[in-house]
XYZ file of C-alpha atoms in Angstrom:
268
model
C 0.000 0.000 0.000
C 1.510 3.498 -1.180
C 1.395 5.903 2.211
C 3.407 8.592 0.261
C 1.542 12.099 -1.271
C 2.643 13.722 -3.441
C 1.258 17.242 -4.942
C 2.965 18.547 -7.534
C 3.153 22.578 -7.988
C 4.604 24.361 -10.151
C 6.930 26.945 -8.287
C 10.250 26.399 -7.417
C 9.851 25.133 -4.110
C 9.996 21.739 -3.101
C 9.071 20.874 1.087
C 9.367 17.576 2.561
C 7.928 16.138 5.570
C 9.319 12.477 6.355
C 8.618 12.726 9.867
C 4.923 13.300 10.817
C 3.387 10.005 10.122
C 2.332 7.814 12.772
C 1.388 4.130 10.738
C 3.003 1.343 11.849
C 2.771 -2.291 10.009
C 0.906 -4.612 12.806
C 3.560 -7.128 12.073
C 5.989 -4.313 13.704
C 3.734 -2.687 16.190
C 3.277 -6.603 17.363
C 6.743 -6.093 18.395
C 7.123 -2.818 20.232
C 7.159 -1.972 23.769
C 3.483 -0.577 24.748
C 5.248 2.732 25.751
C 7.029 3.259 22.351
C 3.264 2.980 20.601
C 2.520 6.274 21.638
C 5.222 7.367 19.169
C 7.002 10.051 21.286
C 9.526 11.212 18.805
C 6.865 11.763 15.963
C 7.347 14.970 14.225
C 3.177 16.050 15.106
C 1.741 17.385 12.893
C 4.074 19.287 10.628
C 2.271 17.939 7.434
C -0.845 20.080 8.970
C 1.780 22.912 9.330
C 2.118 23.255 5.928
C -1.231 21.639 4.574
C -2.221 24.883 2.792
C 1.134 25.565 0.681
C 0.081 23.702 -2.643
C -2.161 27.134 -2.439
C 0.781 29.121 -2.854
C 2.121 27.119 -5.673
C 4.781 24.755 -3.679
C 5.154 21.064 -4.500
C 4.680 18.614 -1.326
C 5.978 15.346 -0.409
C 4.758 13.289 2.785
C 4.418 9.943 4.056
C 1.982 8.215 6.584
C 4.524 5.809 7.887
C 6.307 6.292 11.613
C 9.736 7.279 11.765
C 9.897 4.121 14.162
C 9.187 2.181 10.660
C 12.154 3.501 9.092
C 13.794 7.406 9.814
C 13.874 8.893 6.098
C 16.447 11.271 7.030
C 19.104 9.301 7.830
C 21.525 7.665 5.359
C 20.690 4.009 3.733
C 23.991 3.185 4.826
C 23.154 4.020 8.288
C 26.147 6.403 9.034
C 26.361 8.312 11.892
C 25.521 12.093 10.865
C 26.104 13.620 14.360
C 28.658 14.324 17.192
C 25.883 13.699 19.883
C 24.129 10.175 20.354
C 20.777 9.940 18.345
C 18.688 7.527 16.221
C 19.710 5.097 12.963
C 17.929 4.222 10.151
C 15.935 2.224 11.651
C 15.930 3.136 15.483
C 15.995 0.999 18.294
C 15.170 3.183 21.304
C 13.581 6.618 21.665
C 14.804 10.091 22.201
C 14.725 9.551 25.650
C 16.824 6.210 25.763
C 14.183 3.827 26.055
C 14.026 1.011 24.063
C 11.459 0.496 21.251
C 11.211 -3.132 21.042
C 10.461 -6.331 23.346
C 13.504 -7.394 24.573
C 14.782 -9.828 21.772
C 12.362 -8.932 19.416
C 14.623 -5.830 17.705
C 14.805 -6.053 13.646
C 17.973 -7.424 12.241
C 19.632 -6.962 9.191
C 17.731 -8.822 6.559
C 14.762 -6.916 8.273
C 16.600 -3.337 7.815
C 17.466 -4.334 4.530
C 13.686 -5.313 3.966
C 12.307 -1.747 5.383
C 14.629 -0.009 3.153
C 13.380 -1.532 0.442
C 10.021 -1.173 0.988
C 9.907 2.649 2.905
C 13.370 4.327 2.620
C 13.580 4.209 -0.920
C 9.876 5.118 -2.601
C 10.170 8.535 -0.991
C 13.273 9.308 -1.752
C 12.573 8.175 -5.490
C 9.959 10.572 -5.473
C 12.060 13.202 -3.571
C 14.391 13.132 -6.434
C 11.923 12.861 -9.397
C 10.548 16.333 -8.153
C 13.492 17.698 -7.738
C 13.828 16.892 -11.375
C 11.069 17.958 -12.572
C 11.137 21.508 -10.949
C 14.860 21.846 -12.045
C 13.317 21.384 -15.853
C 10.784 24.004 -15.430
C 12.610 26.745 -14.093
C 16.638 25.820 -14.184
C 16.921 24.960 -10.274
C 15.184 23.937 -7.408
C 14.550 24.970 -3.297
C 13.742 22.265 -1.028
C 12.911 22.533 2.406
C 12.239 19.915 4.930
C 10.604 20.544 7.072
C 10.547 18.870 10.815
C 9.556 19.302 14.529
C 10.819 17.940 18.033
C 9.926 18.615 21.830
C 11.543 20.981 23.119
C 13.108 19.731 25.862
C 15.415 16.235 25.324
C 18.295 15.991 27.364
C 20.236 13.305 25.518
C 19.935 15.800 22.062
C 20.639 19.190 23.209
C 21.161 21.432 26.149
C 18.654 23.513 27.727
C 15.178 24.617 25.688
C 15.513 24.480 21.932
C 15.016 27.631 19.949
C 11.412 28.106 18.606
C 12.805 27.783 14.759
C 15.874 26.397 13.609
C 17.714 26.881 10.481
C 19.778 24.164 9.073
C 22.186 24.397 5.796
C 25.204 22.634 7.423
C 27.046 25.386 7.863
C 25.894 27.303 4.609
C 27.022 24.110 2.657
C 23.340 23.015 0.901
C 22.128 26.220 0.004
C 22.860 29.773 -1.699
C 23.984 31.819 1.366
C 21.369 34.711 0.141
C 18.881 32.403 0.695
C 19.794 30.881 4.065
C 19.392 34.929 4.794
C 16.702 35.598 3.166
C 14.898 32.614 5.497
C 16.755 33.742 8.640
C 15.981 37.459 8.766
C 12.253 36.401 8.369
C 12.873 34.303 11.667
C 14.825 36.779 13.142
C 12.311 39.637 12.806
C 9.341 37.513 14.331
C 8.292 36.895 18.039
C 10.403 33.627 18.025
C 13.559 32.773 18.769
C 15.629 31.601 15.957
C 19.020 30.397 15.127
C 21.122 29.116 12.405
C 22.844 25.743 12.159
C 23.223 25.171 16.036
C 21.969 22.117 17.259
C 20.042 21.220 14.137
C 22.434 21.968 10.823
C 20.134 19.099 8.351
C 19.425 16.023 8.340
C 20.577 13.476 5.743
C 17.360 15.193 3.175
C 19.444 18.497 3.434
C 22.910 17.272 3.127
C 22.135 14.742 0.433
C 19.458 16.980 -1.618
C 21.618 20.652 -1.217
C 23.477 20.449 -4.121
C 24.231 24.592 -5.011
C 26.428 23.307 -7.637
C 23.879 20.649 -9.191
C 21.073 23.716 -9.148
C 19.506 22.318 -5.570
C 19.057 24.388 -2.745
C 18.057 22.502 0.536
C 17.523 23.832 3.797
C 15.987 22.419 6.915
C 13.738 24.177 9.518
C 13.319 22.233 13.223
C 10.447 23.896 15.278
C 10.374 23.060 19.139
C 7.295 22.022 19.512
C 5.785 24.196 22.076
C 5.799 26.856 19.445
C 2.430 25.058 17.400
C 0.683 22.452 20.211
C 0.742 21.103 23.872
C 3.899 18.511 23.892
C 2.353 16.906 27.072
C -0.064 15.054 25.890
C 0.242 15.623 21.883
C -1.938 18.046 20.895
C -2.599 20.659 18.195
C -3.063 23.861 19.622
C -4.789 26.525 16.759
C -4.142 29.291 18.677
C -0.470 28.926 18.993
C -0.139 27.341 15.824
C -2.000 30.436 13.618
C 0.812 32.771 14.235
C 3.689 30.121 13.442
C 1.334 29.157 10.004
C 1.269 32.872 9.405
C 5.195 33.156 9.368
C 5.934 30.074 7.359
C 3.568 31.191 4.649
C 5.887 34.136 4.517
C 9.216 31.526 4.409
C 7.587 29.889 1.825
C 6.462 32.929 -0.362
C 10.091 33.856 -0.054
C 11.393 30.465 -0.768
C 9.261 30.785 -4.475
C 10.085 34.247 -5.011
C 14.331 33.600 -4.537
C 16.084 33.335 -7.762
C 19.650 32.476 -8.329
C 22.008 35.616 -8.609
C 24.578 36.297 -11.656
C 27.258 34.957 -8.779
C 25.496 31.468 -7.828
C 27.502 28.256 -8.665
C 23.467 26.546 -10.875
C 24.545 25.026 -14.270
C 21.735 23.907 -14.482
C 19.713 26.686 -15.516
């Protein structure tokens, strides 16, 4: 069964969510510790975040399937993308340390080779066939995946998280006018806002965020007290109506950016 939408625009923009669905196979769930089926480390509702940007014109790529199925944004090969401890490609405990599975009961290889098969790679074909198609129509393409996490979790990151953070890996993925152009948006709102601290992209970002190849790829974290209650999961329309309010603004910007006269894009 295909659990991956796609809606195709036609601006430049590209966003990705990979980690707001919350399916699990039952022949996995069968598996899991009854605490790890509440699906702590889901990215909630991002996909409703940004439900209303086909409007402006943006393509849109999502998937219904748990992170705890398989994490999209991490590397096939299952390399380690980060100086602090976190999750693989197909993770075994939580955020918090806990583990996922019954004790004995964890996937193993032919099983991670199986859920790459069957998950990993369909969304990232489709990631890259847009990113074709909108590089044909007008010469490059902006992606931006998009992603959310509580904002407290010890084992990740010191302290409260930032409201909204910017990751380009250190200006690596994307034209640096349009890391600005993204960041002074953030910068003159009510939130707080930083660029590549904690969260500097994912595997999407890195991979995708070609400048050279005509890709731009940037990733935005929001702590997710900015949009809902964290404690139980809950949407929460009256915080979340000022954050929608800003990203349509992101995303406006994100369609309007062209590459300069100076930008490495041979493909255009």
């Amino acid at each position: 069964m295909n659990q991956i939408s796609v809606q195709e625009g036609d601006s430049p923009l590209l966003i990705s969510v990979p980690h707001a669905g919350t399916l699990i196979p039952a022949e996995i769930k069968d598996r899991m510790r009854p605490e790890s089926l509440f699906l702590p480390d889901t990215d909630w509702f991002v996909d409703k975040l940004y439900a209303w940007a086909q409007v402006e014109h943006a393509s849109l790529v999502t998937t219904a399937w748990s992170r705890y199925v398989i994490d999209l944004n991490r590397p096939p090969d299952d390399a380690s993308m980060y100086e602090r401890p976190g999750t693989g490609l197909v993770p075994l405990g939580t955020f918090c340390g806990t583990p996922i599975y019954q004790a004995g009961r964890e996937p193993d290889d032919e099983e991670v080779s199986h859920r790459l098969t069957r998950f990993w790679r369909p969304y990232h074909a489709h990631l890259r066939s847009q990113l074709d198609r909108i590089c044909s129509m007008h010469g490059f393409a902006v992606l931006l995946d998009g992603h959310s996490i509580r904002s407290v979790l010890p084992l990740l990151f010191e302290g409260e998280l930032p409201h909204l953070n910017v990751g380009s890996y250190g200006g690596a993925t994307a034209d640096p006018s349009l890391v600005d152009t993204v960041c002074a948006l953030l910068e003159a709102s009510d939130y707080s806002a930083v660029r590549d601290g904690r969260f500097k992209g994912g595997y999407i970002t890195r991979h995708y965020g070609r400048p050279q190849d005509g890709v731009h790829a940037i990733q935005l974290e929001i702590a997710q007290r900015t949009y809902m209650a964290e404690f139980p999961p809950r949407w929460d329309l009256a915080r979340a109506r000022p954050l929608i309010k800003l990203l349509k603004q992101v995303v406006m910007a994100l369609e309007a950016w062209r590459p300069g006269p100076d930008t490495q894009n041979p493909v255009g």
